[in-house]
PDB file of N, CA and C in Angstrom:
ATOM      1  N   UNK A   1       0.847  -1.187   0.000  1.00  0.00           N
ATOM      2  CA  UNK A   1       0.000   0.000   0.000  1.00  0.00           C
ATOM      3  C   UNK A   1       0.890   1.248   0.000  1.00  0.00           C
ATOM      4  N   UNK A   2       0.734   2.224  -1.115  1.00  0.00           N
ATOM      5  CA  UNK A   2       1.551   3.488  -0.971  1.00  0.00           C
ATOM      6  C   UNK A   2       1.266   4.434   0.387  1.00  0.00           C
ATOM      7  N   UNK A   3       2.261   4.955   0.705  1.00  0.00           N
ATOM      8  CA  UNK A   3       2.346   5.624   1.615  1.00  0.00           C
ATOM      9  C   UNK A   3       3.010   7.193   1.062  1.00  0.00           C
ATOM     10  N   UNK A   4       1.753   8.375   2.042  1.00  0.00           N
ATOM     11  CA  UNK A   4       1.721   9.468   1.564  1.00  0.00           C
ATOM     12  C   UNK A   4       3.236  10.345   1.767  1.00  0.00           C
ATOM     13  N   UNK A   5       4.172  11.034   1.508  1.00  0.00           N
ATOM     14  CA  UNK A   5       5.229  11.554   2.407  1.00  0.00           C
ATOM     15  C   UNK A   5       4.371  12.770   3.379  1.00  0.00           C
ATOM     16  N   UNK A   6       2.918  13.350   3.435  1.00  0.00           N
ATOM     17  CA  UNK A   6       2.568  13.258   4.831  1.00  0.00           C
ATOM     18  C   UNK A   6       2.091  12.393   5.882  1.00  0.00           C
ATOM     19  N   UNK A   7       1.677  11.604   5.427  1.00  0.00           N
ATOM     20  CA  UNK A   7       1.825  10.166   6.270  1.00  0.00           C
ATOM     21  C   UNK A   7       2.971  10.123   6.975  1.00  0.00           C
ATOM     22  N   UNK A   8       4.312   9.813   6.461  1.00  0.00           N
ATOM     23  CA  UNK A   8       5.711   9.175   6.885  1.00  0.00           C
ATOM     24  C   UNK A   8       6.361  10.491   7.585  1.00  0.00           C
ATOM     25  N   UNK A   9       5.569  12.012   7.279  1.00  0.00           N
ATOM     26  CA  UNK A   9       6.123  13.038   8.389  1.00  0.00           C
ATOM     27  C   UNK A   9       5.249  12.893   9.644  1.00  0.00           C
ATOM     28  N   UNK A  10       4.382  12.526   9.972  1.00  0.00           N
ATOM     29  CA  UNK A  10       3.363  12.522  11.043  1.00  0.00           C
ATOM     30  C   UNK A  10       4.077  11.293  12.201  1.00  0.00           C
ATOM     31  N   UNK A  11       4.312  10.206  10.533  1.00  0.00           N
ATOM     32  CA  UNK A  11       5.098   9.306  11.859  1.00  0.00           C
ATOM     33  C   UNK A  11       6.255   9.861  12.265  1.00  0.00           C
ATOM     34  N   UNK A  12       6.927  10.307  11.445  1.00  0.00           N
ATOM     35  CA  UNK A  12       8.455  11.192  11.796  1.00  0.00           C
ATOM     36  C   UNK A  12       7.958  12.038  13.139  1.00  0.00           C
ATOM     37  N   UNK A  13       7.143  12.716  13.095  1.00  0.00           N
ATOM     38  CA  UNK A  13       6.483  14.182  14.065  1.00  0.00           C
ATOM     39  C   UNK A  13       6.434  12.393  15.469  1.00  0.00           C
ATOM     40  N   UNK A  14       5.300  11.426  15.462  1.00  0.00           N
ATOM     41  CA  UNK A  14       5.559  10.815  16.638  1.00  0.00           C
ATOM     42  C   UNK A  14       6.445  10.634  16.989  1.00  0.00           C
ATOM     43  N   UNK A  15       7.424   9.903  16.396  1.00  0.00           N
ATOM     44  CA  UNK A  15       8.664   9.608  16.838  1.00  0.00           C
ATOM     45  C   UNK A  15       9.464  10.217  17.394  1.00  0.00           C
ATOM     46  N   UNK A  16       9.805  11.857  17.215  1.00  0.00           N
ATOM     47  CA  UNK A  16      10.547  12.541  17.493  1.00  0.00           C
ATOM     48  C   UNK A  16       9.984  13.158  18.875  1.00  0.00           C
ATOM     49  N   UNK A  17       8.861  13.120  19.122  1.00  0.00           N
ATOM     50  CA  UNK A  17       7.906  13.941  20.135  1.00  0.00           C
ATOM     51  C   UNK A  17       8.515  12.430  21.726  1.00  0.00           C
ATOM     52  N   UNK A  18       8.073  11.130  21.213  1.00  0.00           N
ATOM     53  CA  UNK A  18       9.127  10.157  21.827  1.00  0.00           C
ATOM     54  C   UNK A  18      10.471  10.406  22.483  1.00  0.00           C
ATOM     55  N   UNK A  19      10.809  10.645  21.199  1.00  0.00           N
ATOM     56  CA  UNK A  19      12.394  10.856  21.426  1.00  0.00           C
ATOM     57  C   UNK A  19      12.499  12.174  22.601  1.00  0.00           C
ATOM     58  N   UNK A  20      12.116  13.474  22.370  1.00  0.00           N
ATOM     59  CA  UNK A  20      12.236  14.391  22.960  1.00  0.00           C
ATOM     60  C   UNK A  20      11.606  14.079  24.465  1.00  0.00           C
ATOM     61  N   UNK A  21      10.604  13.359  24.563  1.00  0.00           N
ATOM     62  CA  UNK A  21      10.156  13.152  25.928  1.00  0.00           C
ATOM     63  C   UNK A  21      11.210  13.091  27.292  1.00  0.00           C
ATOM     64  N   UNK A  22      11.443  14.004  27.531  1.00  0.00           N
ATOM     65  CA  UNK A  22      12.015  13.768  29.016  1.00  0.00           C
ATOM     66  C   UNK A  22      13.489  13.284  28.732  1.00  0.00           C
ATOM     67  N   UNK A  23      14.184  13.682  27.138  1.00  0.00           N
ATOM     68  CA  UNK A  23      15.784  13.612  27.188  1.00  0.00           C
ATOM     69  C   UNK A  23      16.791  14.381  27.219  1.00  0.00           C
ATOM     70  N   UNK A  24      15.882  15.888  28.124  1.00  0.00           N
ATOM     71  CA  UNK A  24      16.583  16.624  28.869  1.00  0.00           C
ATOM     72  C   UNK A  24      16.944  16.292  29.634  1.00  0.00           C
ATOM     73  N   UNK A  25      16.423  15.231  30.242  1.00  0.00           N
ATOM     74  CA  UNK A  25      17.342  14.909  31.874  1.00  0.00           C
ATOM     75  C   UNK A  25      18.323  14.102  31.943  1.00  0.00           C
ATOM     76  N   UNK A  26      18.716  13.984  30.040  1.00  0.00           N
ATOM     77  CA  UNK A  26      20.366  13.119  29.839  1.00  0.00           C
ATOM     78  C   UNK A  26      21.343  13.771  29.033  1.00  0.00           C
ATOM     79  N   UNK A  27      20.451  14.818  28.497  1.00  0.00           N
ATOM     80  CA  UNK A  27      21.286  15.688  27.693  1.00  0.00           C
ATOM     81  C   UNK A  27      20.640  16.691  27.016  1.00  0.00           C
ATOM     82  N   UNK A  28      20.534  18.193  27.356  1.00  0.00           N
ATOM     83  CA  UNK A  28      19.804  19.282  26.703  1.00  0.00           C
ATOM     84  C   UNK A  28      19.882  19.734  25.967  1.00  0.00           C
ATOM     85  N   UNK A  29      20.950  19.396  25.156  1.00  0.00           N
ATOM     86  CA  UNK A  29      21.092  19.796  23.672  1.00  0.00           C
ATOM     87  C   UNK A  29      20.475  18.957  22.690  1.00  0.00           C
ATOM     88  N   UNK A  30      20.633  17.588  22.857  1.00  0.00           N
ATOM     89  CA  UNK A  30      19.798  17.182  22.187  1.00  0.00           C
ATOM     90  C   UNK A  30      18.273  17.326  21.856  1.00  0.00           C
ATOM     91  N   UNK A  31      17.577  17.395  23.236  1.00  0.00           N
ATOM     92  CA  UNK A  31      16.334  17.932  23.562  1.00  0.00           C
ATOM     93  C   UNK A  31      16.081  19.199  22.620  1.00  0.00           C
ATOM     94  N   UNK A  32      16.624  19.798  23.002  1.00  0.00           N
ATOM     95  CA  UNK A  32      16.792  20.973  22.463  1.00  0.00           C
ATOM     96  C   UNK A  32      16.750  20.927  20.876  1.00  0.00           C
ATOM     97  N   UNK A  33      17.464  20.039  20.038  1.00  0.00           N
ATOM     98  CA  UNK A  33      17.847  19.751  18.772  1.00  0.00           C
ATOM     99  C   UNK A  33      16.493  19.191  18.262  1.00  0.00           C
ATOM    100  N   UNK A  34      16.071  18.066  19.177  1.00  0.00           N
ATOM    101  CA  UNK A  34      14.722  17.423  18.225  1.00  0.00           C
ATOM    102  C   UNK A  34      13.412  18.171  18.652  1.00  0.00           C
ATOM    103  N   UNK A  35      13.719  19.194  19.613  1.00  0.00           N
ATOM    104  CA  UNK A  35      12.524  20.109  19.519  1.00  0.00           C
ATOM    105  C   UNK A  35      12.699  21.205  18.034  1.00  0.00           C
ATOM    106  N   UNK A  36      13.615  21.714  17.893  1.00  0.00           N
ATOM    107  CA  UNK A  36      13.710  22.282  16.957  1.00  0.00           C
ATOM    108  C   UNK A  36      12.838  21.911  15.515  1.00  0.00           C
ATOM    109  N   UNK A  37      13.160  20.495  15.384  1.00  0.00           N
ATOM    110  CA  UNK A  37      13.399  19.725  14.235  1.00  0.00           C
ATOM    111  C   UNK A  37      11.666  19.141  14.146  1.00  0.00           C
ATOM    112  N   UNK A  38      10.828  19.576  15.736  1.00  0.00           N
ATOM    113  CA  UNK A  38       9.287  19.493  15.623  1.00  0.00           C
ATOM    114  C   UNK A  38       8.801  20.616  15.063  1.00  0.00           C
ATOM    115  N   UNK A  39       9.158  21.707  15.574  1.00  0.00           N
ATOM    116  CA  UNK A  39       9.126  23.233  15.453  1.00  0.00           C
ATOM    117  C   UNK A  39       9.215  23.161  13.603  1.00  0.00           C
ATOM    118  N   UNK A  40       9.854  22.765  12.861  1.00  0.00           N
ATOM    119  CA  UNK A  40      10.231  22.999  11.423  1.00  0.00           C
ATOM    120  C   UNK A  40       9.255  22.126  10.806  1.00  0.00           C
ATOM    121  N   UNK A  41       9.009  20.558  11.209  1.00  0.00           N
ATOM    122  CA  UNK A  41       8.387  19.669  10.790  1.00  0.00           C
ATOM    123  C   UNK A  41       6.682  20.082  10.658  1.00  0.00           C
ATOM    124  N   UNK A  42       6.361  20.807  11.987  1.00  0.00           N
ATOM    125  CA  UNK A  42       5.148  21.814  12.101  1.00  0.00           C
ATOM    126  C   UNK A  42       5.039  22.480  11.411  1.00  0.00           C
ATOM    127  N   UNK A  43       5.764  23.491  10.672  1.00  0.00           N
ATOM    128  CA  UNK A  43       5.785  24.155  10.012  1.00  0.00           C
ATOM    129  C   UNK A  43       5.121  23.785   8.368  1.00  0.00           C
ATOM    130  N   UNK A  44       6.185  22.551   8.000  1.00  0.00           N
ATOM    131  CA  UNK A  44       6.055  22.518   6.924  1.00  0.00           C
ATOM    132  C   UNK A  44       4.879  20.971   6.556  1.00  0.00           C
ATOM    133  N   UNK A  45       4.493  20.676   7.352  1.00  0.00           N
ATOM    134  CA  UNK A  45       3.502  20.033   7.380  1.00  0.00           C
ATOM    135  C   UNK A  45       2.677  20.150   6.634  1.00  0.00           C
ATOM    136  N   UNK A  46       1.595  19.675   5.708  1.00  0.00           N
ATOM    137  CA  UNK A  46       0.785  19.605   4.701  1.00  0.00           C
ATOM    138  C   UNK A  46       0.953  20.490   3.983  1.00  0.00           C
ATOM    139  N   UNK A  47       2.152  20.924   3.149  1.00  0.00           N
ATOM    140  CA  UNK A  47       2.261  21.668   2.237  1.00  0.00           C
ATOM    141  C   UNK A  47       2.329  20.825   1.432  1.00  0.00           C
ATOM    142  N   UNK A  48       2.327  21.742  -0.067  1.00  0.00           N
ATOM    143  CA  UNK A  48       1.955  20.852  -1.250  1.00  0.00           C
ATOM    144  C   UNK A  48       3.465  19.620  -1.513  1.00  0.00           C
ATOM    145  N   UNK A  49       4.595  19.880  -1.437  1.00  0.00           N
ATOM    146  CA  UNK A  49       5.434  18.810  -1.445  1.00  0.00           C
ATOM    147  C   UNK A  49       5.217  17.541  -1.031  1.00  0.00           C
ATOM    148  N   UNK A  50       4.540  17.812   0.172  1.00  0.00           N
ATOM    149  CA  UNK A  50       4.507  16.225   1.054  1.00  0.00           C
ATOM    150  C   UNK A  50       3.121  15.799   0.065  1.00  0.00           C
ATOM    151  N   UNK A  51       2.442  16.244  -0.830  1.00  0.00           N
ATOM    152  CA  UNK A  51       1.311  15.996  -1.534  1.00  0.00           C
ATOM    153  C   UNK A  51       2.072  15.017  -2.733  1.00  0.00           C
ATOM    154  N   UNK A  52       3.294  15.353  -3.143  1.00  0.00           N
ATOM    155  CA  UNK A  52       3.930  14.862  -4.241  1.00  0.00           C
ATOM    156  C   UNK A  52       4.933  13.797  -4.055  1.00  0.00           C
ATOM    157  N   UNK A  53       5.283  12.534  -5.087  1.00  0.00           N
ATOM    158  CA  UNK A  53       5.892  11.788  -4.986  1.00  0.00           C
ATOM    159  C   UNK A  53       7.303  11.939  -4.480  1.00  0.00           C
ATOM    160  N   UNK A  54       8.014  13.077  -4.988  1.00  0.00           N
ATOM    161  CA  UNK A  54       9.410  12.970  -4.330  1.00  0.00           C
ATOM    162  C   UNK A  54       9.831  13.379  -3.095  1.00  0.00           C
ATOM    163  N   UNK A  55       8.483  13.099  -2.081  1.00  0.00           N
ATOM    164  CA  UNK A  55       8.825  13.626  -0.711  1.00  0.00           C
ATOM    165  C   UNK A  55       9.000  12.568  -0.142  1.00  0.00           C
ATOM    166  N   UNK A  56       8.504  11.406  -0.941  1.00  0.00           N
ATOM    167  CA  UNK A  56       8.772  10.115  -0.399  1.00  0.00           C
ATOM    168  C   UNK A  56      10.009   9.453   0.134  1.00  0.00           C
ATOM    169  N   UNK A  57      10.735   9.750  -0.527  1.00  0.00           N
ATOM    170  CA  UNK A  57      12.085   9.119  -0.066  1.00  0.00           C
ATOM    171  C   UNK A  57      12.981   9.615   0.566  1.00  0.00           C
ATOM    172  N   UNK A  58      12.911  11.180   0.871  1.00  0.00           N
ATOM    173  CA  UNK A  58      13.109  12.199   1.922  1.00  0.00           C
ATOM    174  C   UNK A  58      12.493  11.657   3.036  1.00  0.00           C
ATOM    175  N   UNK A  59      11.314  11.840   2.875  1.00  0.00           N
ATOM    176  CA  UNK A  59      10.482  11.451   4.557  1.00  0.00           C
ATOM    177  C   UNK A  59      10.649  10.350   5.055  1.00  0.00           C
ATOM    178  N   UNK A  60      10.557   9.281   4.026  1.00  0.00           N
ATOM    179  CA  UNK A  60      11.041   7.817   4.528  1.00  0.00           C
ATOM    180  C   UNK A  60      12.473   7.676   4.828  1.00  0.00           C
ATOM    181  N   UNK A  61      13.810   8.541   4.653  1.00  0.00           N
ATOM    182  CA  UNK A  61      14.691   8.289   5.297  1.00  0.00           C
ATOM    183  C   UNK A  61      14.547   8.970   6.931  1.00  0.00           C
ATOM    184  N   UNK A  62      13.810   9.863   7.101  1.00  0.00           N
ATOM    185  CA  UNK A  62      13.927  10.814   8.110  1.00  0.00           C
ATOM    186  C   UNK A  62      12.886   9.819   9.223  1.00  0.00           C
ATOM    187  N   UNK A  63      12.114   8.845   8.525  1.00  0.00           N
ATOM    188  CA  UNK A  63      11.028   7.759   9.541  1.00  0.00           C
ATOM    189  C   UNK A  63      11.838   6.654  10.040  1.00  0.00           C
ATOM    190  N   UNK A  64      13.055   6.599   9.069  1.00  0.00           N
ATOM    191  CA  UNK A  64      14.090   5.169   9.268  1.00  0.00           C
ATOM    192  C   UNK A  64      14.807   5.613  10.377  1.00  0.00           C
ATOM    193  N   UNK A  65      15.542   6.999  10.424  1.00  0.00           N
ATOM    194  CA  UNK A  65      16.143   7.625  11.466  1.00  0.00           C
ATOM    195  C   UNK A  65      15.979   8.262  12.847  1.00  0.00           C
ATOM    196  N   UNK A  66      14.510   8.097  12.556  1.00  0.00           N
ATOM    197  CA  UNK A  66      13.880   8.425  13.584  1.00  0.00           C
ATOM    198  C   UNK A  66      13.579   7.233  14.464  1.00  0.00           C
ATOM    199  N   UNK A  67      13.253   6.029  13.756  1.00  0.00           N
ATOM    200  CA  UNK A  67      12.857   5.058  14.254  1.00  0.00           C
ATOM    201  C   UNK A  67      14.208   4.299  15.350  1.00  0.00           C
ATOM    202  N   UNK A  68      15.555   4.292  14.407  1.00  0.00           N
ATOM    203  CA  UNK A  68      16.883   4.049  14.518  1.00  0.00           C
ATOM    204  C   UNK A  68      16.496   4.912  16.126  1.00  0.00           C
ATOM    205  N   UNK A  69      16.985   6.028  16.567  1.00  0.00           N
ATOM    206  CA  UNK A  69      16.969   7.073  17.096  1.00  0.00           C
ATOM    207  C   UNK A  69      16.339   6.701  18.408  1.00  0.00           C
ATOM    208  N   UNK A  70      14.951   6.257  18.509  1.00  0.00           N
ATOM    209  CA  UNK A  70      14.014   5.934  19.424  1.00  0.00           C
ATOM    210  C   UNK A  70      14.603   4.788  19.563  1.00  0.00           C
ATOM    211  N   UNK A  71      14.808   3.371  19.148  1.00  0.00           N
ATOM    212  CA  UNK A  71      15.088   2.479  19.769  1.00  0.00           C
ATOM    213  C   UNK A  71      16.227   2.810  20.695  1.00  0.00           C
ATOM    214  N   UNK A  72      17.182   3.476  20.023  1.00  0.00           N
ATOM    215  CA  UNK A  72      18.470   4.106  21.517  1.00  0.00           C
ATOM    216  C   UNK A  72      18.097   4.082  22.245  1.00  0.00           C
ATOM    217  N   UNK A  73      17.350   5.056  22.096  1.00  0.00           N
ATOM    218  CA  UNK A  73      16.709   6.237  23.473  1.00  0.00           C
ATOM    219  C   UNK A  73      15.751   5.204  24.811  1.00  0.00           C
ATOM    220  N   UNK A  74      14.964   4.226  23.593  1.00  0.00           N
ATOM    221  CA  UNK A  74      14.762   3.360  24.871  1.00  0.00           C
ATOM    222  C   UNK A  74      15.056   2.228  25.219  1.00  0.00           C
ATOM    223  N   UNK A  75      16.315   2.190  24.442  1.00  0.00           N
ATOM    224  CA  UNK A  75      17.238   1.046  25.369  1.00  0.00           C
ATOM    225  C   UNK A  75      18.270   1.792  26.305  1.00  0.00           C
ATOM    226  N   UNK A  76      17.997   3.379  26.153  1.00  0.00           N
ATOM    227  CA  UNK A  76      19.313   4.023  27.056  1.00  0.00           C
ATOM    228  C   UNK A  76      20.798   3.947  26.410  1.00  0.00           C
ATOM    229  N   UNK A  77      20.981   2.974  25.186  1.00  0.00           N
ATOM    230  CA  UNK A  77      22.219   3.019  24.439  1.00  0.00           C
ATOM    231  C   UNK A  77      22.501   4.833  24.058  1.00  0.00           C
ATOM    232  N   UNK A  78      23.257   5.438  25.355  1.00  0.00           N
ATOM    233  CA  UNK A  78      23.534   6.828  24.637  1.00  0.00           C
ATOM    234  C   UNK A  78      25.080   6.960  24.094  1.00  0.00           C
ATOM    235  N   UNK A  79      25.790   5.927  23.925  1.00  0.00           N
ATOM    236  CA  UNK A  79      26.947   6.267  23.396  1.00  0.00           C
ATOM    237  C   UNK A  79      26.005   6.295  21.481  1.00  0.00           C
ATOM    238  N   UNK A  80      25.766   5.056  21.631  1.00  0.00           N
ATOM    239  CA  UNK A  80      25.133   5.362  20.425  1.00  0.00           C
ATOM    240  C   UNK A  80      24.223   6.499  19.694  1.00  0.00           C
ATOM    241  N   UNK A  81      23.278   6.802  21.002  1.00  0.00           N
ATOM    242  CA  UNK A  81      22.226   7.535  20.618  1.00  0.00           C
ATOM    243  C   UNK A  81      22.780   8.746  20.074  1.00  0.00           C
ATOM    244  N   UNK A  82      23.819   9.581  20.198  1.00  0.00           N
ATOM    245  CA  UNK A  82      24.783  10.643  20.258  1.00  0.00           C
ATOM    246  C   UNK A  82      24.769  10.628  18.504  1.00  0.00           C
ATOM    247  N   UNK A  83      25.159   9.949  18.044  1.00  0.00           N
ATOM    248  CA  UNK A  83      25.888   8.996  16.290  1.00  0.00           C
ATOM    249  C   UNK A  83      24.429   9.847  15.478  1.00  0.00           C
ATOM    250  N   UNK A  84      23.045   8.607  16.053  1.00  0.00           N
ATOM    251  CA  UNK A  84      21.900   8.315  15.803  1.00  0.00           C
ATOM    252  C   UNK A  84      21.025  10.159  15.627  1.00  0.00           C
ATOM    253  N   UNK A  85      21.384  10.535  16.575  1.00  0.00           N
ATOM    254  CA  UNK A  85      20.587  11.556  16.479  1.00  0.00           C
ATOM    255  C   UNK A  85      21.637  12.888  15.582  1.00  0.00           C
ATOM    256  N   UNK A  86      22.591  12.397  15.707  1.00  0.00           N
ATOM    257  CA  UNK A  86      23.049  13.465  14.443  1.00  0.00           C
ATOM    258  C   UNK A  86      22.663  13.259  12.806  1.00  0.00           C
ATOM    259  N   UNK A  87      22.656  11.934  12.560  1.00  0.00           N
ATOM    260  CA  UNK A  87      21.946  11.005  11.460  1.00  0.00           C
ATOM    261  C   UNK A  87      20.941  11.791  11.562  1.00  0.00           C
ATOM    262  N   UNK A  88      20.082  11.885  12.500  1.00  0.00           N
ATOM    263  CA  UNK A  88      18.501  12.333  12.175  1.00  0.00           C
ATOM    264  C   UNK A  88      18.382  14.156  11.890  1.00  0.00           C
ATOM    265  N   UNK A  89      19.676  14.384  12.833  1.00  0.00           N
ATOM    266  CA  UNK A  89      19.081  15.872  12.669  1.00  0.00           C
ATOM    267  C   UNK A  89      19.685  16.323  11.136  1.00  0.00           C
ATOM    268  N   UNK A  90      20.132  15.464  10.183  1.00  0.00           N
ATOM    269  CA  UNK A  90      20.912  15.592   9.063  1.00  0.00           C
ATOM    270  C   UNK A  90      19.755  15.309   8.211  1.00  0.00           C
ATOM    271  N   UNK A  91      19.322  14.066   8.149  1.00  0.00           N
ATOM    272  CA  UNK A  91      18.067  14.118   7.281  1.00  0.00           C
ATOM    273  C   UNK A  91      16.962  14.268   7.038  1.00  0.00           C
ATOM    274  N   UNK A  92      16.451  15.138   8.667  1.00  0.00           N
ATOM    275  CA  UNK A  92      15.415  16.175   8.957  1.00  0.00           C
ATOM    276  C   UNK A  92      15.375  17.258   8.057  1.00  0.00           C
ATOM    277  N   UNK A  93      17.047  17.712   7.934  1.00  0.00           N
ATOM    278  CA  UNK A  93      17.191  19.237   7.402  1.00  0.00           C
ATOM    279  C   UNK A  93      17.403  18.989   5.940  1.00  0.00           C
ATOM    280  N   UNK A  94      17.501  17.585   5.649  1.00  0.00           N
ATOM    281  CA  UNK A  94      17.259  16.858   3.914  1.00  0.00           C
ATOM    282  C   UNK A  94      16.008  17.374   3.406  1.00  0.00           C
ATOM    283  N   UNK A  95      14.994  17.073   4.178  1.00  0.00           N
ATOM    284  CA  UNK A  95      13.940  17.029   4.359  1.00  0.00           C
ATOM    285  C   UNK A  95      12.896  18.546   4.142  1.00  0.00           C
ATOM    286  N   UNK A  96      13.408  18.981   5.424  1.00  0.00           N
ATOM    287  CA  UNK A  96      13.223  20.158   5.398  1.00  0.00           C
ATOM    288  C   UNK A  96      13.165  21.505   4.129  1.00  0.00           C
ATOM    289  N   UNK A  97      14.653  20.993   3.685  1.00  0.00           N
ATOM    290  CA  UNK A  97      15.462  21.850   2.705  1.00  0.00           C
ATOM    291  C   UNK A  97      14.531  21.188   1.513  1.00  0.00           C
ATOM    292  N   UNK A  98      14.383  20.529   1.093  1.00  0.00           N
ATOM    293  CA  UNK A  98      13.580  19.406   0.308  1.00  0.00           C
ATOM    294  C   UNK A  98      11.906  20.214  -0.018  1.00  0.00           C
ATOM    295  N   UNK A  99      11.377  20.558   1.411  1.00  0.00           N
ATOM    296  CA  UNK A  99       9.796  20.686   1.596  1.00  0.00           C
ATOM    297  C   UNK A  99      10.103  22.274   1.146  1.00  0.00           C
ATOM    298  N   UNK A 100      11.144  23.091   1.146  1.00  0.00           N
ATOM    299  CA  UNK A 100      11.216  24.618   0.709  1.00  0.00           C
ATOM    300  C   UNK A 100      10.471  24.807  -0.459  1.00  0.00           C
ATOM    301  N   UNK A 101      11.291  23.257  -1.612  1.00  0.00           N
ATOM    302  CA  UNK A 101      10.893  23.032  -3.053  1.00  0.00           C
ATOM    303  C   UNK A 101      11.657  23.904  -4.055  1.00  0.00           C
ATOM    304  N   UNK A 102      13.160  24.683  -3.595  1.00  0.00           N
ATOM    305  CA  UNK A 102      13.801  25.915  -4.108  1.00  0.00           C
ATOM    306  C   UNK A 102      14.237  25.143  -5.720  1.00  0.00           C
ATOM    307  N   UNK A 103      14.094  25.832  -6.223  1.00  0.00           N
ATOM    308  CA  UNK A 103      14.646  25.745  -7.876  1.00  0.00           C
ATOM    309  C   UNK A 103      13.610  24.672  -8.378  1.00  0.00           C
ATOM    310  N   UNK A 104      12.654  24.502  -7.704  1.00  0.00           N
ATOM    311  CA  UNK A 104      11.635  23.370  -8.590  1.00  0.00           C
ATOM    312  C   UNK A 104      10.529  24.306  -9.711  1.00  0.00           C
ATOM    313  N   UNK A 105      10.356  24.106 -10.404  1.00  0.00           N
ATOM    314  CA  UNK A 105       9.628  24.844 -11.482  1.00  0.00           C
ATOM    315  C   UNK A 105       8.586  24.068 -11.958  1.00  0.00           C
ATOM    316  N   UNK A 106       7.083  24.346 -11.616  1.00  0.00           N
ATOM    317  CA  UNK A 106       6.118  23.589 -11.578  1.00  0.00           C
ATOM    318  C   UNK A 106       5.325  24.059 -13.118  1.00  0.00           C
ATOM    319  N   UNK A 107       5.074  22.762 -13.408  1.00  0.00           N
ATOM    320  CA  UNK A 107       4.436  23.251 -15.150  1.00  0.00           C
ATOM    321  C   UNK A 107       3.097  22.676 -15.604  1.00  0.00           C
TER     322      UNK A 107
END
């Protein structure tokens, strides 16, 4: 069954809301980082990109990394989680930069 790339940001948006839960009290920058990265995801939420096919494989890396990301977080693996969440905050801003749509020329 196809899946929408707003679909695969909503799960991205759970996941990260997870992740952020209460991982100030192991490290506030990070917290700090995947709040951001809700803050942007909010933003660009049901705009026409995530309507179109090539948001797909943007959003679906950013659902893989997110997913990656959360299992750390609740196994407590934070040497790892450290790696994991730079991965994510990298292909959030794929993503992100992606949902702008700059130099796309619609016809």
């Amino acid at each position: 069954m196809p899946v929408s790339g707003q679909e695969l940001l909503e799960e991205s948006i759970t996941n990260c809301q997870q992740i952020a839960d209460g991982l100030g009290t192991v490290n506030d920058t990070w917290e700090i980082s995947i709040v951001e990265i809700l803050e942007k995801f909010d933003e660009i939420s049901d705009t026409f990109f995530f309507k179109t096919m090539p948001s797909v494989p943007a959003a679906r890396a950013v659902v893989r990394e997110s997913e990656s990301a959360l299992a750390l977080r609740q196994s407590e693996d934070w040497d790892s989680f450290g790696t994991a969440i730079e991965t994510l905050i990298s292909s959030s801003q794929n993503l992100i930069e992606k949902a702008g749509m700059k130099g796309v020329t619609l016809t």
